[in-house]
């Protein structure tokens, strides 16, 4: 069993980075302000100067910084991805998070000493996939796709002996990451290449009578009754008609929370826990990271979970939570 | 309830009693001070394409129109919001202030319907993200500007602070109720999952046998 | 630039869960009547379905080969179990060419030539080179690419063969969760193979009633049918060598005939579109991705002058 579970936290802005570091993150992850990272929302992410000071702030407090360059490079346009890798390396990132075969190839050849973490966007879901990436590009860590049950994760770590990072809290995708075209099918912008799912410029909410209707482009994604929690119109979390019945066919708008499974994940040999949410506020980051810090410290000392564990729930997406694929019944 | 509502009424009434031109001048001064404290935020706002966002505090008689992009931003009190707007943000005053100052999580406010956003979501999202980068302390700035002797500002600050804390608790309770329901579902689901896993094994074996049997029948028919 | 006359038609794997008699009849007709050059066999979506028909595959493959068609074995879009791994190893041991749909396969193919399937993310020249260096001899373009991006990749493609998905409901996403089972209030582990109820996929509509997706077990597809007849000439000129038709319950021999005729220049795209529309209506045509637009949209050809 690994002695220490590392806490990897989201930083969508320099303010969120400082909030995460101050709240006890072991590492933060962030991206540049362009299509090279998978949270390319307006006003989010870091310019080169901000990343430099962010890294200095984190390093001064013993916290590592991972830079996500985790979208897929577009045909005939490798420039942004190459610059992102070059700059992350030059600015002293502790690792880069990569999914694309081409970007992996470039980074591994150009910066053999730079740690490579295989992004969840690569969806390496088997020991065979992980071995391929490790032998070909020398990856140090894999962020596991959110499709595996805990016992499968344990088996996978046993077979590969690789550092595994798993999602612990936040928004849960239901499709295999990096290979979902629902959003581009509706909006024309690709999560894989543009780094944005359900882009805000295509999102609208309208009050219709007592209801709030959310749309992505012209497509109705959901209709919320007067007291129902609302949600962002992500296509895989919409309500659709099947056999004439309105249902959450793919997934409900709920958040992932693995706190009750932490001991099991630790026993499975997991190296790091990842908090999702670069698109969320510093208030959110502060709360989640602080709570997870307290929980992990209690767990390490064999103490019962602190009271904050129950409180965390208030900030999950749609205010509701799931164990997701970690529990087998989810499938 | 009553003791919490009192200062709120006071704020609402006091703000409501203020004639719009005076309120407008006060806000103008406040924006000028904020611009000195947060130059990057105001640069970001100026770089945005011109836009107008309607702001509706549901517990105030005033509506506001926030305009930015191009020139210096303005926040103008108005009676109704019938002019063309890019987006509207509606909610209780303390939710709106909590959002502005980055002290309440905007997504949680939105998911719980404490605030309602309609219209062009991208504009609101980029405004939110711009505000996220700076810690804007609206009331500290206002108090420094109008002096701690200003009873109105101080009352407003106190009342809002109390209601901000209350909102945070309400969000928590709202979630707890949902969560408790979910937990029960989860335990039933886990039991079902175990049973179904056993069934599935049996089923898969059956499917294989059936396929084999059918082929054997077919082979016999053909021969 | 490739010689347009050499353009090949391929038939993708049956993505849906069809009963065995339908599968056998389908491939018998394809072998005897369809102007198809290459057939992909096997299960790409859900490996739980494989036991239902895998024993038929050798015979079907032999029949297609006797009819002069190339046969390639498709493999699952998501590989997580030992059985799936063993299946791939067995195909390679038997000397078959496989189509990979999960990069995990690169762990086994070393030194063997393979086809990269449409579910592999190859959006850029460098990614293409990595696949080629691992032995790819044909690369399918992801369905999300525009004509310009396909042209860039096809020009660069040193494997020599570039394939484009040209007909049928467009694959959009794959999951570990079974939506067919979910729509029937079942779990994937006890799915009762309800995906077999919808031979072209289960219709999924917006709350407003307009059809949007089609669900096929763990896979989500477009509701509209991708029809790339107007674009064939442009893609041929850009160096695309293979065009894939994805099996549906309508007459695929006829569909193949229509595509062949347009590729050969013996039938105009306009006339071909009209003939296909008769078979597919009221389901709409789509081609948005190819024109750098939302995938669900349809851009009619510019009137020829």
mmCIF file of C-alpha atoms in Angstrom, chain B residues 8-214:
data_model
loop_
_atom_site.group_PDB
_atom_site.id
_atom_site.type_symbol
_atom_site.label_atom_id
_atom_site.label_comp_id
_atom_site.label_asym_id
_atom_site.label_seq_id
_atom_site.Cartn_x
_atom_site.Cartn_y
_atom_site.Cartn_z
ATOM 1 C CA UNK B 8 -32.491 43.696 5.479
ATOM 2 C CA UNK B 9 -35.685 45.654 5.332
ATOM 3 C CA UNK B 10 -33.694 48.618 6.507
ATOM 4 C CA UNK B 11 -31.211 48.234 3.659
ATOM 5 C CA UNK B 12 -33.927 47.672 1.114
ATOM 6 C CA UNK B 13 -35.942 50.606 2.376
ATOM 7 C CA UNK B 14 -32.950 52.866 2.630
ATOM 8 C CA UNK B 15 -31.798 51.968 -0.874
ATOM 9 C CA UNK B 16 -35.341 52.233 -2.138
ATOM 10 C CA UNK B 17 -35.716 55.693 -0.617
ATOM 11 C CA UNK B 18 -32.525 56.922 -2.244
ATOM 12 C CA UNK B 19 -33.372 58.824 -5.397
ATOM 13 C CA UNK B 20 -31.893 57.139 -8.433
ATOM 14 C CA UNK B 21 -29.550 60.060 -9.381
ATOM 15 C CA UNK B 22 -27.908 60.006 -5.936
ATOM 16 C CA UNK B 23 -27.566 56.226 -6.013
ATOM 17 C CA UNK B 24 -26.094 56.533 -9.463
ATOM 18 C CA UNK B 25 -23.498 59.085 -8.325
ATOM 19 C CA UNK B 26 -22.562 56.895 -5.360
ATOM 20 C CA UNK B 27 -22.089 53.890 -7.580
ATOM 21 C CA UNK B 28 -20.056 55.979 -10.038
ATOM 22 C CA UNK B 29 -17.663 56.968 -7.256
ATOM 23 C CA UNK B 30 -17.431 53.373 -6.082
ATOM 24 C CA UNK B 31 -16.543 52.177 -9.593
ATOM 25 C CA UNK B 32 -13.822 54.833 -9.879
ATOM 26 C CA UNK B 33 -12.217 53.614 -6.637
ATOM 27 C CA UNK B 34 -12.535 49.953 -7.682
ATOM 28 C CA UNK B 35 -10.876 50.785 -11.005
ATOM 29 C CA UNK B 36 -7.821 52.096 -9.099
ATOM 30 C CA UNK B 37 -7.709 48.999 -6.877
ATOM 31 C CA UNK B 38 -8.250 46.464 -9.655
ATOM 32 C CA UNK B 39 -6.674 47.806 -12.854
ATOM 33 C CA UNK B 40 -6.424 44.374 -14.498
ATOM 34 C CA UNK B 41 -10.119 43.650 -13.975
ATOM 35 C CA UNK B 42 -11.072 46.946 -15.577
ATOM 36 C CA UNK B 43 -8.671 46.360 -18.466
ATOM 37 C CA UNK B 44 -10.330 42.987 -19.083
ATOM 38 C CA UNK B 45 -13.781 44.594 -18.987
ATOM 39 C CA UNK B 46 -12.715 47.337 -21.384
ATOM 40 C CA UNK B 47 -11.339 44.761 -23.840
ATOM 41 C CA UNK B 48 -14.684 42.940 -23.997
ATOM 42 C CA UNK B 49 -17.068 43.722 -26.870
ATOM 43 C CA UNK B 50 -19.667 46.281 -25.680
ATOM 44 C CA UNK B 51 -22.412 44.608 -23.677
ATOM 45 C CA UNK B 52 -25.243 45.281 -21.250
ATOM 46 C CA UNK B 53 -26.220 42.998 -18.402
ATOM 47 C CA UNK B 54 -29.450 43.482 -16.483
ATOM 48 C CA UNK B 55 -29.176 42.886 -12.758
ATOM 49 C CA UNK B 56 -32.307 42.193 -10.756
ATOM 50 C CA UNK B 57 -31.972 41.966 -6.987
ATOM 51 C CA UNK B 58 -35.374 40.444 -6.197
ATOM 52 C CA UNK B 59 -35.468 42.044 -2.741
ATOM 53 C CA UNK B 60 -34.814 45.598 -3.943
ATOM 54 C CA UNK B 61 -37.108 47.918 -5.847
ATOM 55 C CA UNK B 62 -34.185 48.941 -8.091
ATOM 56 C CA UNK B 63 -32.980 47.194 -11.209
ATOM 57 C CA UNK B 64 -29.515 47.879 -12.577
ATOM 58 C CA UNK B 65 -27.906 47.828 -15.980
ATOM 59 C CA UNK B 66 -24.205 47.031 -16.072
ATOM 60 C CA UNK B 67 -22.491 48.214 -19.242
ATOM 61 C CA UNK B 68 -18.867 47.584 -20.150
ATOM 62 C CA UNK B 69 -16.682 47.041 -23.174
ATOM 63 C CA UNK B 70 -15.034 49.974 -24.876
ATOM 64 C CA UNK B 71 -15.291 52.842 -22.373
ATOM 65 C CA UNK B 72 -15.385 52.943 -18.585
ATOM 66 C CA UNK B 73 -18.016 50.579 -17.152
ATOM 67 C CA UNK B 74 -21.258 51.901 -15.748
ATOM 68 C CA UNK B 75 -23.846 50.529 -13.375
ATOM 69 C CA UNK B 76 -27.068 52.498 -13.708
ATOM 70 C CA UNK B 77 -30.133 52.041 -11.482
ATOM 71 C CA UNK B 78 -33.365 51.816 -13.399
ATOM 72 C CA UNK B 79 -37.020 51.063 -12.753
ATOM 73 C CA UNK B 80 -37.539 48.336 -15.319
ATOM 74 C CA UNK B 81 -35.337 46.219 -17.560
ATOM 75 C CA UNK B 82 -37.071 46.598 -20.881
ATOM 76 C CA UNK B 83 -34.058 47.866 -22.849
ATOM 77 C CA UNK B 84 -32.077 45.444 -25.068
ATOM 78 C CA UNK B 85 -29.741 43.364 -22.898
ATOM 79 C CA UNK B 86 -27.186 40.650 -23.579
ATOM 80 C CA UNK B 87 -28.080 38.784 -20.425
ATOM 81 C CA UNK B 88 -29.944 39.069 -17.133
ATOM 82 C CA UNK B 89 -28.900 37.937 -13.677
ATOM 83 C CA UNK B 90 -31.628 37.643 -11.046
ATOM 84 C CA UNK B 91 -31.337 36.757 -7.375
ATOM 85 C CA UNK B 92 -31.300 37.992 -3.811
ATOM 86 C CA UNK B 93 -29.015 40.938 -3.108
ATOM 87 C CA UNK B 94 -26.675 38.917 -0.894
ATOM 88 C CA UNK B 95 -26.308 36.200 -3.541
ATOM 89 C CA UNK B 96 -25.415 38.820 -6.130
ATOM 90 C CA UNK B 97 -22.873 40.461 -3.833
ATOM 91 C CA UNK B 98 -21.435 37.072 -2.820
ATOM 92 C CA UNK B 99 -21.046 36.314 -6.503
ATOM 93 C CA UNK B 100 -19.429 39.665 -7.239
ATOM 94 C CA UNK B 101 -16.932 39.288 -4.405
ATOM 95 C CA UNK B 102 -16.223 35.646 -5.265
ATOM 96 C CA UNK B 103 -17.211 34.536 -1.755
ATOM 97 C CA UNK B 104 -20.098 32.304 -2.774
ATOM 98 C CA UNK B 105 -19.547 29.680 -5.448
ATOM 99 C CA UNK B 106 -21.365 30.850 -8.541
ATOM 100 C CA UNK B 107 -22.116 27.378 -9.866
ATOM 101 C CA UNK B 108 -23.698 26.332 -6.585
ATOM 102 C CA UNK B 109 -25.790 29.501 -6.546
ATOM 103 C CA UNK B 110 -26.879 28.683 -10.049
ATOM 104 C CA UNK B 111 -27.524 24.951 -9.630
ATOM 105 C CA UNK B 112 -29.652 25.670 -6.560
ATOM 106 C CA UNK B 113 -31.547 28.364 -8.471
ATOM 107 C CA UNK B 114 -30.542 31.017 -5.912
ATOM 108 C CA UNK B 115 -29.588 33.023 -8.959
ATOM 109 C CA UNK B 116 -31.067 32.737 -12.426
ATOM 110 C CA UNK B 117 -29.095 33.662 -15.531
ATOM 111 C CA UNK B 118 -30.859 34.150 -18.835
ATOM 112 C CA UNK B 119 -29.635 35.301 -22.232
ATOM 113 C CA UNK B 120 -26.031 35.197 -23.446
ATOM 114 C CA UNK B 121 -24.302 32.811 -21.070
ATOM 115 C CA UNK B 122 -20.839 33.432 -22.493
ATOM 116 C CA UNK B 123 -20.899 37.108 -21.475
ATOM 117 C CA UNK B 124 -21.906 36.262 -17.914
ATOM 118 C CA UNK B 125 -19.358 33.453 -17.696
ATOM 119 C CA UNK B 126 -16.479 35.621 -18.889
ATOM 120 C CA UNK B 127 -17.548 38.366 -16.439
ATOM 121 C CA UNK B 128 -17.611 35.811 -13.638
ATOM 122 C CA UNK B 129 -14.175 34.522 -14.645
ATOM 123 C CA UNK B 130 -12.778 38.070 -14.811
ATOM 124 C CA UNK B 131 -14.098 38.776 -11.307
ATOM 125 C CA UNK B 132 -12.608 35.468 -10.124
ATOM 126 C CA UNK B 133 -9.099 36.695 -10.889
ATOM 127 C CA UNK B 134 -9.343 39.611 -8.453
ATOM 128 C CA UNK B 135 -10.716 39.634 -4.944
ATOM 129 C CA UNK B 136 -13.147 42.527 -5.112
ATOM 130 C CA UNK B 137 -14.258 43.607 -1.647
ATOM 131 C CA UNK B 138 -17.247 45.734 -2.461
ATOM 132 C CA UNK B 139 -18.319 46.825 1.012
ATOM 133 C CA UNK B 140 -14.885 47.427 2.432
ATOM 134 C CA UNK B 141 -14.342 49.715 -0.537
ATOM 135 C CA UNK B 142 -17.717 51.379 -0.053
ATOM 136 C CA UNK B 143 -17.059 51.991 3.648
ATOM 137 C CA UNK B 144 -13.634 53.420 2.983
ATOM 138 C CA UNK B 145 -15.188 55.673 0.387
ATOM 139 C CA UNK B 146 -18.197 56.969 2.298
ATOM 140 C CA UNK B 147 -16.601 56.783 5.737
ATOM 141 C CA UNK B 148 -17.482 54.396 8.537
ATOM 142 C CA UNK B 149 -19.830 57.072 9.867
ATOM 143 C CA UNK B 150 -22.080 56.461 6.954
ATOM 144 C CA UNK B 151 -24.865 54.611 8.717
ATOM 145 C CA UNK B 152 -26.428 53.392 5.541
ATOM 146 C CA UNK B 153 -23.321 51.659 4.251
ATOM 147 C CA UNK B 154 -22.518 50.116 7.598
ATOM 148 C CA UNK B 155 -26.041 48.778 8.047
ATOM 149 C CA UNK B 156 -26.019 47.423 4.552
ATOM 150 C CA UNK B 157 -22.675 45.716 5.112
ATOM 151 C CA UNK B 158 -23.737 44.113 8.388
ATOM 152 C CA UNK B 159 -27.071 42.940 7.059
ATOM 153 C CA UNK B 160 -25.540 41.514 3.941
ATOM 154 C CA UNK B 161 -22.807 39.746 5.843
ATOM 155 C CA UNK B 162 -25.423 38.032 8.007
ATOM 156 C CA UNK B 163 -27.476 37.032 5.019
ATOM 157 C CA UNK B 164 -24.452 35.779 3.133
ATOM 158 C CA UNK B 165 -23.745 33.365 5.961
ATOM 159 C CA UNK B 166 -27.396 32.352 5.981
ATOM 160 C CA UNK B 167 -27.347 31.697 2.257
ATOM 161 C CA UNK B 168 -24.310 29.517 2.644
ATOM 162 C CA UNK B 169 -26.126 27.477 5.293
ATOM 163 C CA UNK B 170 -29.247 27.276 3.166
ATOM 164 C CA UNK B 171 -27.236 25.921 0.244
ATOM 165 C CA UNK B 172 -25.789 23.314 2.557
ATOM 166 C CA UNK B 173 -29.178 22.225 3.909
ATOM 167 C CA UNK B 174 -30.623 22.155 0.421
ATOM 168 C CA UNK B 175 -27.928 19.803 -0.614
ATOM 169 C CA UNK B 176 -28.123 17.610 2.495
ATOM 170 C CA UNK B 177 -31.775 16.840 1.784
ATOM 171 C CA UNK B 178 -30.962 15.753 -1.751
ATOM 172 C CA UNK B 179 -27.952 13.812 -0.592
ATOM 173 C CA UNK B 180 -29.835 11.826 2.039
ATOM 174 C CA UNK B 181 -32.336 10.716 -0.587
ATOM 175 C CA UNK B 182 -29.480 9.707 -2.838
ATOM 176 C CA UNK B 183 -27.773 7.575 -0.172
ATOM 177 C CA UNK B 184 -30.838 5.353 0.220
ATOM 178 C CA UNK B 185 -31.054 4.895 -3.525
ATOM 179 C CA UNK B 186 -27.385 3.960 -3.553
ATOM 180 C CA UNK B 187 -27.677 1.146 -1.010
ATOM 181 C CA UNK B 188 -30.606 -0.431 -2.852
ATOM 182 C CA UNK B 189 -28.709 -0.004 -6.104
ATOM 183 C CA UNK B 190 -25.663 -1.761 -4.659
ATOM 184 C CA UNK B 191 -27.761 -4.754 -3.594
ATOM 185 C CA UNK B 192 -29.375 -4.919 -7.028
ATOM 186 C CA UNK B 193 -25.966 -4.699 -8.652
ATOM 187 C CA UNK B 194 -24.666 -7.707 -6.712
ATOM 188 C CA UNK B 195 -27.691 -9.823 -7.613
ATOM 189 C CA UNK B 196 -27.498 -8.737 -11.212
ATOM 190 C CA UNK B 197 -23.832 -9.578 -11.476
ATOM 191 C CA UNK B 198 -24.671 -13.150 -10.492
ATOM 192 C CA UNK B 199 -27.533 -13.247 -12.970
ATOM 193 C CA UNK B 200 -25.328 -11.917 -15.698
ATOM 194 C CA UNK B 201 -22.809 -14.690 -15.270
ATOM 195 C CA UNK B 202 -25.540 -17.263 -15.616
ATOM 196 C CA UNK B 203 -26.945 -15.420 -18.623
ATOM 197 C CA UNK B 204 -23.654 -15.238 -20.469
ATOM 198 C CA UNK B 205 -23.120 -18.949 -19.982
ATOM 199 C CA UNK B 206 -26.637 -19.587 -21.256
ATOM 200 C CA UNK B 207 -26.114 -17.415 -24.327
ATOM 201 C CA UNK B 208 -22.984 -19.338 -25.267
ATOM 202 C CA UNK B 209 -24.697 -22.685 -24.805
ATOM 203 C CA UNK B 210 -27.684 -21.560 -26.833
ATOM 204 C CA UNK B 211 -25.550 -20.353 -29.696
ATOM 205 C CA UNK B 212 -23.671 -23.639 -29.729
ATOM 206 C CA UNK B 213 -26.920 -25.590 -29.609
ATOM 207 C CA UNK B 214 -28.384 -23.629 -32.502
#
